[in-house]
Short mmCIF file of C-alpha atoms (C1' of nucleotides) in Angstrom, two decimals:
data_model
loop_
_atom_site.label_atom_id
_atom_site.label_comp_id
_atom_site.label_asym_id
_atom_site.label_seq_id
_atom_site.Cartn_x
_atom_site.Cartn_y
_atom_site.Cartn_z
CA MET A 19 28.95 63.12 -2.82
CA SER A 20 29.21 63.17 1.21
CA GLU A 21 27.29 60.78 3.60
CA LYS A 22 24.73 62.28 5.19
CA LYS A 23 24.40 62.00 8.94
CA LYS A 24 21.26 61.33 10.08
CA VAL A 25 19.34 60.52 13.19
CA HIS A 26 18.97 57.36 13.75
CA ARG A 27 15.01 57.17 12.93
CA ALA A 28 12.03 54.50 12.42
CA PRO A 29 10.78 54.45 9.17
CA SER A 30 7.69 55.99 8.06
CA PRO A 31 4.89 53.76 7.59
CA HIS A 32 4.01 52.38 4.24
CA PRO A 33 1.76 52.18 2.70
CA ILE A 34 0.09 56.14 3.14
CA LEU A 35 -2.91 55.50 1.67
CA SER A 36 -4.69 57.79 -1.00
CA LYS A 37 -8.15 59.40 0.14
CA GLU A 38 -9.41 56.75 -2.85
CA ASN A 39 -8.59 54.79 -1.20
CA LEU A 40 -9.43 54.69 1.86
CA SER A 41 -12.81 55.20 0.68
CA ILE A 42 -12.93 51.55 -1.15
CA ILE A 43 -11.54 50.30 2.17
CA ILE A 44 -13.88 52.39 4.59
CA ASP A 45 -16.60 51.04 1.70
CA THR A 46 -15.00 47.21 2.24
CA PHE A 47 -14.85 47.25 5.62
CA LEU A 48 -18.54 48.98 6.31
CA ARG A 49 -19.88 46.08 3.90
CA LYS A 50 -18.69 43.36 5.78
CA ALA A 51 -18.87 44.10 9.54
CA LYS A 52 -21.12 43.24 11.79
CA LYS A 53 -20.42 45.14 14.77
CA PRO A 54 -18.07 47.91 13.05
CA LEU A 55 -16.05 50.52 14.48
CA ILE A 56 -13.82 53.12 12.36
CA ALA A 57 -10.54 54.09 14.79
CA ILE A 58 -9.08 57.30 13.85
CA VAL A 59 -5.67 57.71 15.98
CA GLY A 60 -2.27 59.41 15.91
CA PRO A 61 0.17 61.99 16.79
CA THR A 62 -1.24 65.50 17.85
CA ALA A 63 -2.02 68.00 15.36
CA SER A 64 -1.87 65.30 12.58
CA GLY A 65 -4.84 65.83 11.06
CA LYS A 66 -7.55 63.93 12.48
CA THR A 67 -10.08 65.92 13.61
CA SER A 68 -10.57 66.82 9.91
CA LEU A 69 -10.82 63.99 8.80
CA SER A 70 -12.71 62.60 11.25
CA ILE A 71 -15.27 65.33 10.24
CA GLN A 72 -15.22 63.85 6.06
CA ILE A 73 -15.81 60.02 7.65
CA ALA A 74 -18.40 61.01 9.15
CA LYS A 75 -19.99 62.63 6.93
CA LYS A 76 -19.93 60.54 4.10
CA TRP A 77 -21.13 57.19 6.16
CA LYS A 78 -23.25 58.24 8.00
CA GLY A 79 -20.15 58.43 11.54
CA GLU A 80 -21.25 59.29 15.14
CA ILE A 81 -18.04 60.32 17.29
CA ILE A 82 -16.87 59.57 20.63
CA ASN A 83 -13.63 61.31 21.50
CA ALA A 84 -10.97 58.74 22.72
CA ASP A 85 -8.94 62.03 23.78
CA SER A 86 -8.38 62.09 27.50
CA ARG A 87 -8.11 65.69 28.27
CA GLN A 88 -10.72 67.05 26.03
CA PHE A 89 -13.56 64.78 28.43
CA TYR A 90 -13.11 68.50 31.00
CA LYS A 91 -15.45 71.19 30.94
CA GLY A 92 -13.57 74.65 30.28
CA MET A 93 -10.28 73.34 28.74
CA ASP A 94 -11.54 74.08 25.32
CA ILE A 95 -8.82 76.18 23.49
CA GLY A 96 -5.09 74.53 25.44
CA THR A 97 -6.69 71.27 24.01
CA ALA A 98 -7.94 71.98 20.35
CA LYS A 99 -11.04 70.90 21.24
CA ILE A 100 -13.65 70.90 17.89
CA LEU A 101 -15.52 73.80 17.59
CA PRO A 102 -19.55 73.72 17.74
CA GLU A 103 -19.48 74.91 14.45
CA GLU A 104 -16.38 72.81 12.66
CA LYS A 105 -18.74 69.54 14.00
CA GLN A 106 -20.98 70.30 10.31
CA GLU A 107 -23.84 68.51 12.65
CA VAL A 108 -21.81 65.16 13.32
CA PRO A 109 -22.61 63.97 17.09
CA HIS A 110 -19.87 63.60 19.42
CA PHE A 111 -19.77 62.40 22.43
CA LEU A 112 -17.50 62.01 25.70
CA LEU A 113 -16.36 65.82 24.92
CA ASP A 114 -16.83 67.86 27.81
CA PHE A 115 -17.87 65.63 30.86
CA LEU A 116 -15.53 66.35 33.75
CA ASN A 117 -14.44 69.35 35.88
CA PRO A 118 -10.80 69.33 36.07
CA ASP A 119 -11.00 67.56 39.79
CA GLU A 120 -12.30 64.87 38.04
CA GLN A 121 -10.46 61.86 36.90
CA CYS A 122 -11.87 58.78 34.38
CA PRO A 123 -9.28 56.33 34.16
CA VAL A 124 -9.35 53.70 31.57
CA ALA A 125 -11.76 51.60 33.01
CA VAL A 126 -14.08 54.06 33.19
CA PHE A 127 -13.68 54.91 30.03
CA LYS A 128 -14.39 52.47 28.54
CA LYS A 129 -17.77 51.57 29.98
CA LEU A 130 -18.67 54.94 28.72
CA ALA A 131 -17.17 54.28 25.04
CA ASP A 132 -18.95 50.66 24.76
CA LYS A 133 -22.20 51.36 25.62
CA LYS A 134 -22.43 54.77 23.68
CA ILE A 135 -20.96 52.55 20.72
CA GLU A 136 -23.92 50.29 21.18
CA GLU A 137 -26.83 53.34 21.00
CA ILE A 138 -25.19 54.37 18.39
CA HIS A 139 -25.13 51.25 17.08
CA LYS A 140 -29.13 51.28 17.55
CA ARG A 141 -29.39 53.93 15.40
CA ASN A 142 -27.90 52.23 12.20
CA HIS A 143 -24.65 54.72 12.02
CA ILE A 144 -21.39 54.25 12.92
CA PRO A 145 -19.54 54.70 15.95
CA MET A 146 -16.04 56.17 15.12
CA LEU A 147 -13.59 56.38 17.96
CA VAL A 148 -11.01 59.09 17.79
CA GLY A 149 -8.30 60.69 19.71
CA GLY A 150 -4.84 60.69 20.70
CA THR A 151 -5.27 58.47 23.79
CA GLY A 152 -3.57 55.19 22.52
CA LEU A 153 -4.45 52.95 26.42
CA PHE A 154 -7.94 53.97 25.37
CA VAL A 155 -8.55 52.98 22.33
CA ASP A 156 -6.87 49.67 22.80
CA ALA A 157 -8.85 49.13 25.88
CA ILE A 158 -12.01 49.15 23.67
CA ARG A 159 -10.70 47.50 20.19
CA HIS A 160 -9.00 44.83 22.59
CA ASN A 161 -11.89 44.76 24.84
CA PHE A 162 -9.42 44.69 28.20
CA CYS A 163 -10.28 43.01 31.12
CA ILE A 164 -9.69 45.76 33.25
CA PRO A 165 -9.93 44.26 36.57
CA LYS A 166 -12.71 45.55 38.67
CA ILE A 167 -10.12 47.68 41.79
CA PRO A 168 -10.76 51.35 41.74
CA PRO A 169 -8.16 53.32 42.70
CA GLN A 170 -7.63 53.27 46.48
CA PRO A 171 -6.92 56.32 48.20
CA GLU A 172 -5.61 55.38 51.52
CA TRP A 173 -3.89 52.64 50.39
CA ARG A 174 -2.40 54.80 48.37
CA LYS A 175 -2.11 57.58 51.49
CA GLN A 176 -0.15 54.65 52.98
CA LYS A 177 2.26 54.15 50.70
CA GLU A 178 2.90 57.63 50.36
CA GLY A 179 6.46 57.70 52.48
CA HIS A 180 7.17 54.64 51.13
CA THR A 181 10.09 54.97 48.12
CA SER A 182 9.98 53.62 44.75
CA GLU A 183 12.62 50.79 45.67
CA GLN A 184 11.19 49.68 48.98
CA LEU A 185 7.46 49.18 46.53
CA TYR A 186 9.66 47.78 44.57
CA LYS A 187 10.87 45.05 46.89
CA GLU A 188 7.31 44.78 48.16
CA LEU A 189 6.05 43.65 44.65
CA THR A 190 9.02 41.31 42.90
CA GLU A 191 8.22 39.38 46.63
CA LYS A 192 4.20 39.09 46.24
CA ASP A 193 4.09 39.38 41.92
CA PRO A 194 7.62 38.30 40.74
CA HIS A 195 6.12 38.21 37.54
CA ALA A 196 4.62 41.59 37.79
CA ALA A 197 7.55 42.58 38.64
CA LYS A 198 9.86 41.86 35.79
CA CYS A 199 7.29 43.86 33.70
CA ILE A 200 7.47 46.79 35.53
CA ASP A 201 11.03 49.16 35.96
CA LYS A 202 12.20 49.82 38.81
CA LYS A 203 11.55 53.44 39.04
CA ASN A 204 7.96 53.10 37.26
CA ARG A 205 6.26 54.21 40.78
CA ILE A 206 2.77 54.72 39.36
CA ARG A 207 3.06 51.53 38.09
CA ILE A 208 4.12 49.20 40.75
CA LEU A 209 1.92 51.07 43.15
CA ARG A 210 -0.80 50.08 40.62
CA ALA A 211 0.08 46.23 40.80
CA LEU A 212 0.77 46.47 44.54
CA GLU A 213 -2.77 47.84 44.57
CA VAL A 214 -4.67 45.07 42.93
CA TYR A 215 -3.14 43.01 45.59
CA ASP A 216 -3.43 43.34 48.11
CA VAL A 217 -6.70 44.87 47.87
CA SER A 218 -8.42 41.65 46.25
CA GLY A 219 -6.56 39.14 48.69
CA GLY A 220 -3.51 38.44 46.73
CA ASN A 221 -4.84 37.80 42.90
CA LYS A 222 -1.33 38.80 40.98
CA ILE A 223 -2.80 42.12 38.79
CA SER A 224 -0.75 40.05 35.84
CA ASP A 225 -3.82 37.36 36.28
CA LEU A 226 -6.36 39.28 36.35
CA GLN A 227 -5.41 41.59 33.44
CA LYS A 228 -6.48 40.31 29.77
CA LYS A 229 -8.27 40.55 26.58
CA GLY A 230 -11.37 39.74 26.12
CA GLU A 231 -13.69 37.91 23.61
CA LYS A 232 -13.52 41.37 20.87
CA LYS A 233 -17.01 42.88 20.90
CA TRP A 234 -16.21 45.17 17.96
CA ASP A 235 -15.23 45.29 14.20
CA THR A 236 -12.64 47.90 14.63
CA LEU A 237 -10.77 49.95 11.64
CA LEU A 238 -7.84 51.65 12.65
CA ILE A 239 -6.72 54.36 10.95
CA GLY A 240 -3.78 55.73 11.17
CA VAL A 241 -3.13 59.42 10.74
CA TRP A 242 0.86 60.24 9.93
CA GLN A 243 2.84 63.06 9.52
CA ASP A 244 6.87 63.31 9.33
CA PRO A 245 8.06 63.93 12.28
CA ASP A 246 9.54 67.29 11.05
CA ALA A 247 6.43 68.32 9.32
CA LEU A 248 4.59 67.23 13.03
CA ALA A 249 6.79 69.73 14.83
CA LEU A 250 6.58 72.39 11.87
CA ALA A 251 2.84 72.19 12.20
CA ILE A 252 2.94 71.80 16.73
CA LYS A 253 4.77 75.56 16.33
CA LYS A 254 1.77 76.27 14.41
CA ARG A 255 -0.51 75.42 16.39
CA THR A 256 0.97 76.25 19.71
CA GLU A 257 1.39 79.78 18.56
CA ASN A 258 -2.40 80.15 17.55
CA ILE A 259 -3.73 77.98 21.27
CA TRP A 260 -0.96 81.29 22.28
CA GLN A 261 -3.33 83.51 20.27
CA SER A 262 -6.61 82.54 20.74
CA GLY A 263 -7.07 83.36 24.71
CA PHE A 264 -5.86 80.41 25.85
CA LEU A 265 -3.86 82.45 29.00
CA GLN A 266 -7.88 83.93 29.86
CA GLU A 267 -8.93 80.28 29.53
CA THR A 268 -6.30 79.03 32.00
CA GLN A 269 -6.59 82.84 34.15
CA SER A 270 -10.40 81.39 34.35
CA LEU A 271 -9.35 77.92 35.31
CA LEU A 272 -6.93 79.86 38.48
CA GLU A 273 -9.92 81.66 39.35
CA LYS A 274 -12.18 78.71 39.72
CA GLY A 275 -9.29 77.45 41.88
CA TYR A 276 -8.27 75.14 39.95
CA THR A 277 -3.84 74.88 40.78
CA GLU A 278 -1.27 72.63 38.85
CA GLU A 279 -1.80 69.94 41.29
CA THR A 280 -5.95 69.33 39.85
CA PRO A 281 -5.95 65.58 37.95
CA ALA A 282 -6.90 67.92 34.24
CA MET A 283 -3.84 69.60 34.98
CA ILE A 284 -1.19 66.78 34.10
CA ALA A 285 -2.05 68.22 30.04
CA HIS A 286 1.41 70.23 28.64
CA GLY A 287 0.59 73.71 27.94
CA TYR A 288 -1.47 75.00 31.38
CA ARG A 289 1.10 74.00 33.82
CA GLU A 290 3.52 75.87 32.00
CA ALA A 291 0.64 78.48 31.57
CA MET A 292 0.32 78.51 35.09
CA GLN A 293 3.25 79.11 35.97
CA PHE A 294 3.32 82.30 33.62
CA LEU A 295 0.15 83.21 35.22
CA LYS A 296 1.44 83.05 38.89
CA GLY A 297 4.86 84.99 37.59
CA THR A 298 7.47 81.73 37.68
CA LEU A 299 8.03 81.07 34.39
CA PRO A 300 9.09 83.67 31.20
CA GLU A 301 6.49 84.00 29.06
CA GLU A 302 8.85 83.00 25.77
CA GLU A 303 9.38 80.11 28.21
CA ALA A 304 6.13 78.87 29.00
CA LYS A 305 5.85 78.28 25.35
CA TYR A 306 8.26 77.01 24.42
CA GLN A 307 8.55 74.07 26.35
CA MET A 308 5.12 73.54 26.25
CA MET A 309 6.02 72.87 22.02
CA ARG A 310 8.33 70.51 23.61
CA ASN A 311 6.15 68.88 25.75
CA THR A 312 3.88 68.51 22.97
CA ARG A 313 6.09 67.24 20.17
CA ARG A 314 7.44 64.96 22.92
CA TYR A 315 3.87 63.86 23.06
CA ALA A 316 3.92 62.76 19.69
CA LYS A 317 6.53 61.21 19.72
CA ARG A 318 5.32 58.29 22.24
CA GLN A 319 2.25 58.37 20.21
CA ARG A 320 4.05 57.98 17.23
CA THR A 321 5.95 54.80 18.96
CA TRP A 322 2.57 53.88 20.48
CA TRP A 323 0.86 53.51 16.70
CA ARG A 324 3.74 52.26 14.92
CA ARG A 325 3.88 48.31 15.91
CA GLU A 326 -0.13 47.81 14.56
CA LYS A 327 -0.08 45.80 12.06
CA LYS A 328 -3.56 46.47 10.56
CA MET A 329 -3.47 49.58 10.91
CA TYR A 330 -4.25 51.58 7.98
CA TRP A 331 -2.29 55.09 7.36
CA VAL A 332 -3.10 57.85 5.78
CA ASN A 333 -1.55 61.84 5.53
CA PRO A 334 -4.31 64.84 5.81
CA THR A 335 -1.15 66.71 4.14
CA ILE A 336 -1.20 65.02 0.78
"C1'" G B 16 43.02 97.81 6.54
"C1'" G B 17 45.33 97.09 11.79
"C1'" C B 18 44.23 94.32 17.21
"C1'" C B 19 42.28 91.11 20.17
"C1'" G B 20 38.07 87.15 21.01
"C1'" G B 21 35.95 82.91 19.03
"C1'" G B 22 35.09 78.91 14.67
"C1'" U B 23 34.70 70.72 18.14
"C1'" A B 24 27.19 66.96 17.92
"C1'" G B 25 20.72 70.24 15.81
"C1'" C B 26 22.36 74.75 19.97
"C1'" U B 27 25.03 76.56 24.06
"C1'" C B 28 29.89 75.24 25.01
"C1'" A B 29 34.20 71.82 27.95
"C1'" G B 30 38.63 69.01 26.43
"C1'" U B 31 43.21 66.68 24.57
"C1'" G B 32 50.43 66.31 20.68
"C1'" G B 33 48.69 59.34 20.52
"C1'" U B 34 41.46 61.23 15.76
"C1'" A B 35 36.80 63.58 21.48
"C1'" G B 36 32.76 64.97 26.05
"C1'" A B 37 28.45 67.53 28.49
"C1'" G B 38 24.09 70.55 29.48
"C1'" C B 39 19.73 71.39 26.62
"C1'" A B 40 17.43 69.41 21.90
"C1'" G B 41 16.44 64.73 19.51
"C1'" U B 42 16.27 59.12 18.79
"C1'" G B 43 14.36 54.74 19.94
"C1'" G B 44 11.29 51.50 23.56
"C1'" A B 45 7.75 50.20 27.26
"C1'" C B 46 2.19 50.75 28.68
"C1'" U B 47 -4.59 47.30 31.23
"C1'" G B 48 -8.31 52.02 37.39
"C1'" A B 49 -2.85 58.74 37.73
"C1'" A B 50 -2.02 58.24 30.07
"C1'" A B 51 -1.66 65.22 27.14
"C1'" A B 52 1.09 60.74 32.91
"C1'" U B 53 4.45 57.68 34.53
"C1'" C B 54 8.85 54.85 33.08
"C1'" C B 55 13.80 52.59 30.52
"C1'" A B 56 17.89 53.09 27.20
"C1'" C B 57 20.50 55.83 23.28
"C1'" G B 58 26.44 60.83 21.69
"C1'" U B 59 31.19 59.33 14.91
"C1'" G B 60 31.50 64.48 14.95
"C1'" U B 61 35.03 66.01 7.03
"C1'" C B 62 37.29 69.18 16.19
"C1'" G B 63 36.60 75.80 9.89
"C1'" G B 64 39.97 75.38 5.17
"C1'" C B 65 44.62 74.65 3.48
"C1'" A B 66 49.67 73.46 4.01
"C1'" G B 67 53.69 72.68 7.75
"C1'" U B 68 56.52 70.01 11.85
"C1'" U B 69 56.22 65.43 14.17
"C1'" C B 70 56.24 58.57 14.42
"C1'" A B 71 51.56 60.39 15.67
"C1'" A B 72 47.74 67.00 14.45
"C1'" U B 73 41.29 68.20 16.36
"C1'" U B 74 45.36 69.87 19.75
"C1'" C B 75 51.37 73.33 18.31
"C1'" U B 76 53.42 76.80 13.09
"C1'" G B 77 51.91 79.59 8.94
"C1'" C B 78 48.57 81.34 5.68
"C1'" C B 79 43.36 81.81 4.23
"C1'" C B 80 37.83 81.65 5.07
"C1'" C B 81 33.74 82.86 8.53
"C1'" C B 82 31.57 85.65 12.85
"C1'" G B 83 31.67 88.78 17.30
"C1'" G B 84 34.39 92.98 19.52
"C1'" C B 85 37.90 97.18 20.01
"C1'" C B 86 40.78 100.87 17.21
"C1'" A B 87 41.49 103.60 12.20
#
RNA sequence: GGCCGGGUAGCUCAGUGGUAGAGCAGUGGACUGAAAAUCCACGUGUCGGCAGUUCAAUUCUGCCCCCGGCCA
């Protein structure tokens, strides 16, 4: 009778499909699609991996990883990468192809993934894009035209001394439209827009960023768990990671000379573990921060996918 | 059983005779070559319960309940 005070939350997606209905939808989709692509997305720890294996086995799928931290060699435990025996003969691509000091930005990923998709089609199998990195999945689905201006290390170095305010002001003058779309303090995006302008000799990033004609017929499957349930899953997974040799894995990365500054180490978990190993963060605190940062990441992923109208949602726990 | 502290947002706690605020947690959102990144916005809660004083009580008083500590 007393009204419950509730945190204002966006409603859960609906409907949530049963496994049977999902099967029907996949069958129908595959019958009609000319160049099919099944994308399985959703927050971390929601159960994408095992669902992807079930689907791959039933429909001759081959899996392309779309999880940007799983590109890296030697980062298996902390990224909850699929184990060899869990693959159950299903081919996997774009896993373990980078060293931690290398990077694979969206544009590169897109090229690699598109190529893989074509190859899989040639084998008459079904390409499946599986992973949590929303931008990367969308780049493929929507066939993003990404301005062909690679990052310019020297240019960026030059800008290091500038404050974000100065950079933003510069952008307002050069590309007012872009400036309007970017937050004043979002240095990364401001820099990118400026970089495109300067290096291309005055082209505006907003003019260059387009969606091309769709290359693939995509079926979007979203894996959903309610936030509280997911928080629990994240807790369990983190405990599990911690007990499965995560510290040794991190230690060996340190021994290879990688540090918190190494590109791959923006991954949550590894940073905290490194701080613990160096003695600057107590173990409990490191673990706590890892869980918290994972939860926050999951929330951003929810936000990313929630807006999708053409999504088929499933919940693996029911 | 007696004495002393406390009970205020999910947590840790400020505070006021005119129905309240900070940190953390959390929530909503943005996202095209750094994306597990980066950035923006958001604080109504029976101020433990009941009664009394008062124009007015979360604030003062009394009783009760709960949690710590000390003494028996």
